[in-house]
């Protein structure tokens, strides 16, 4: 133990700080799945992964295109003549055809209402790298960004871990479907000011992760007005922009500012192909800014996280195939809509509702009626039952900094139809068993009586002592979190 402590002291403070955010049910659920993964024949009683936002519904379309376009790869007989040029390419501006393809796709997703400049496409290692790059460009250690909650659990890692930045949550409420209001923004900003925290900007995900909703034009205009009044930045993470499967349509921030009198130098976009195309393994992240200085800085930093030239070459061919992309987007929308309908209607039949949504690879499930009390502690207790007894990895709202206990994010696009059926049956049985036991409070006593806890020898999950400091507030998942200062 002493030797391990000494080894830790040899590392940097950045490498060993606790701001990564991994100590959270969001990541613990993944570990639970990894230790006992569901398989229809080999492990039918294992954990079903519903905490990972992967888009696997259109792989057949991608695979068909690959077979029909072997020259898109430099590792085939048809594409080998390009091997040397692509293998040697290392310009961090990226392949011209790749940047043009990405810019065209981003425009197409937004209904071609705005045109994106290929020369402003800067690469990064996935949206994770892109978000961190933007933070490095815009803020100094100790500065903060306002983030409307509930927000993506990985922001704790992406925005804070290596940059030294803080996150100040902007509380949004279910009473208005978690809409971002000017009043909530002002309240969070003023709290930060009183705590001597320098707010450098606001970052929002549109469509929202975890809500699965799109920002309306009025809200977006309000956001732009707010950041202009405060002379701070606005970063829009549009990674789920092509996952919209019903109205209202997706509106890019680029379209909003086209008709507004605002400081365009303060507007920045993060994008990726991880969700829209289902390519998280390709690590394609994009920074797009209307600020020339940010573009120059981000391009220099892209040296630390470039997309491989082979991947660029392959994607350039695919993204510039207009017929294929048009068909892919239409079919993806249909399949997402169908899967979303199957899941949410299946839950409704057993009395579980969810926030009305029309985008993303997930929905926001309302489990508040099943809590024995409206506290984060009760939410975590319910989460333990769901993952350990029901064997479903769904993510509790507290890991998304939701101010209201009892909401859970459920991912639905990372599994086949058979697994969907198994998951819904497990939920049905769980709810019916609860009803048979009577009141929710009595059911909770039953859970507690049987001491339903997660127990995995290979990983350390949340402290069973729910009164520990890290579980007092949904806004402080990490001990000594700077969020405590901004919220008290």
Short mmCIF file of N, CA, C and O in Angstrom, two decimals, residues 3 23 46 71 79 122 137 201 208 225 249 252 260 276 278 285 294 325 336 377 385 405 446 463:
data_model
loop_
_atom_site.label_atom_id
_atom_site.label_comp_id
_atom_site.label_asym_id
_atom_site.label_seq_id
_atom_site.Cartn_x
_atom_site.Cartn_y
_atom_site.Cartn_z
N UNK A 3 3.97 1.47 -1.01
CA UNK A 3 4.67 1.53 -2.29
C UNK A 3 3.76 2.11 -3.37
O UNK A 3 4.18 2.94 -4.17
N UNK A 23 -16.11 8.06 -11.17
CA UNK A 23 -16.71 7.54 -9.95
C UNK A 23 -18.18 7.97 -9.89
O UNK A 23 -18.58 8.85 -9.15
N UNK A 46 -27.87 -12.29 -18.04
CA UNK A 46 -26.89 -11.24 -17.80
C UNK A 46 -27.49 -9.85 -17.90
O UNK A 46 -28.68 -9.67 -18.21
N UNK A 71 -13.22 0.51 -53.55
CA UNK A 71 -12.13 1.47 -53.79
C UNK A 71 -12.11 2.57 -52.75
O UNK A 71 -11.22 3.42 -52.75
N UNK A 79 -8.40 -0.29 -54.11
CA UNK A 79 -7.93 0.99 -53.58
C UNK A 79 -6.45 1.05 -53.28
O UNK A 79 -5.95 2.07 -52.82
N UNK A 122 -12.21 21.54 -38.35
CA UNK A 122 -10.98 21.15 -37.65
C UNK A 122 -11.22 19.80 -36.97
O UNK A 122 -12.22 19.60 -36.29
N UNK A 137 -9.16 26.33 -25.79
CA UNK A 137 -9.09 27.56 -26.57
C UNK A 137 -9.77 28.73 -25.88
O UNK A 137 -9.35 29.88 -26.04
N UNK A 201 -18.46 30.94 -20.48
CA UNK A 201 -19.41 30.61 -21.52
C UNK A 201 -20.48 29.63 -21.08
O UNK A 201 -20.56 29.25 -19.90
N UNK A 208 -30.60 17.26 -27.13
CA UNK A 208 -30.13 17.07 -25.75
C UNK A 208 -29.78 15.61 -25.46
O UNK A 208 -30.50 14.70 -25.83
N UNK A 225 -28.68 35.72 -27.02
CA UNK A 225 -28.82 37.04 -26.39
C UNK A 225 -28.13 37.06 -25.02
O UNK A 225 -27.47 38.04 -24.66
N UNK A 249 -38.15 19.91 -36.10
CA UNK A 249 -36.89 19.64 -36.77
C UNK A 249 -35.70 20.17 -35.97
O UNK A 249 -35.84 21.01 -35.08
N UNK A 252 -29.70 24.14 -36.32
CA UNK A 252 -28.32 24.40 -35.91
C UNK A 252 -28.18 25.84 -35.42
O UNK A 252 -28.87 26.75 -35.88
N UNK A 260 -29.47 37.01 -36.70
CA UNK A 260 -29.40 37.77 -35.45
C UNK A 260 -28.24 38.75 -35.48
O UNK A 260 -27.20 38.50 -36.10
N UNK A 276 -24.59 10.03 -35.27
CA UNK A 276 -25.42 10.14 -36.48
C UNK A 276 -25.18 8.99 -37.45
O UNK A 276 -26.12 8.45 -38.05
N UNK A 278 -23.12 6.26 -36.52
CA UNK A 278 -22.80 5.06 -35.76
C UNK A 278 -21.34 4.66 -35.85
O UNK A 278 -21.03 3.47 -35.87
N UNK A 285 -14.10 13.61 -34.56
CA UNK A 285 -14.63 14.77 -33.87
C UNK A 285 -14.33 16.01 -34.68
O UNK A 285 -13.31 16.08 -35.36
N UNK A 294 -9.89 31.16 -32.78
CA UNK A 294 -10.20 29.84 -32.24
C UNK A 294 -9.89 28.76 -33.27
O UNK A 294 -9.34 27.70 -32.94
N UNK A 325 -26.12 8.91 -48.84
CA UNK A 325 -26.37 9.68 -47.63
C UNK A 325 -27.85 10.02 -47.49
O UNK A 325 -28.43 9.94 -46.40
N UNK A 336 -35.10 4.66 -36.12
CA UNK A 336 -35.04 5.26 -34.78
C UNK A 336 -36.46 5.51 -34.26
O UNK A 336 -36.75 5.25 -33.09
N UNK A 377 -30.76 9.60 -2.70
CA UNK A 377 -30.47 8.32 -2.06
C UNK A 377 -31.46 7.24 -2.50
O UNK A 377 -31.08 6.10 -2.80
N UNK A 385 -31.29 -1.78 -7.57
CA UNK A 385 -32.23 -2.88 -7.79
C UNK A 385 -32.36 -3.18 -9.28
O UNK A 385 -32.33 -4.34 -9.71
N UNK A 405 -34.84 13.89 -8.47
CA UNK A 405 -34.58 12.44 -8.41
C UNK A 405 -35.67 11.63 -9.10
O UNK A 405 -36.83 12.02 -9.13
N UNK A 446 -39.35 -4.04 1.03
CA UNK A 446 -39.00 -5.38 0.58
C UNK A 446 -37.60 -5.40 -0.02
O UNK A 446 -36.80 -6.28 0.26
N UNK A 463 -20.31 3.79 -2.92
CA UNK A 463 -20.28 3.49 -1.51
C UNK A 463 -21.69 3.11 -1.04
O UNK A 463 -22.65 3.82 -1.31
#
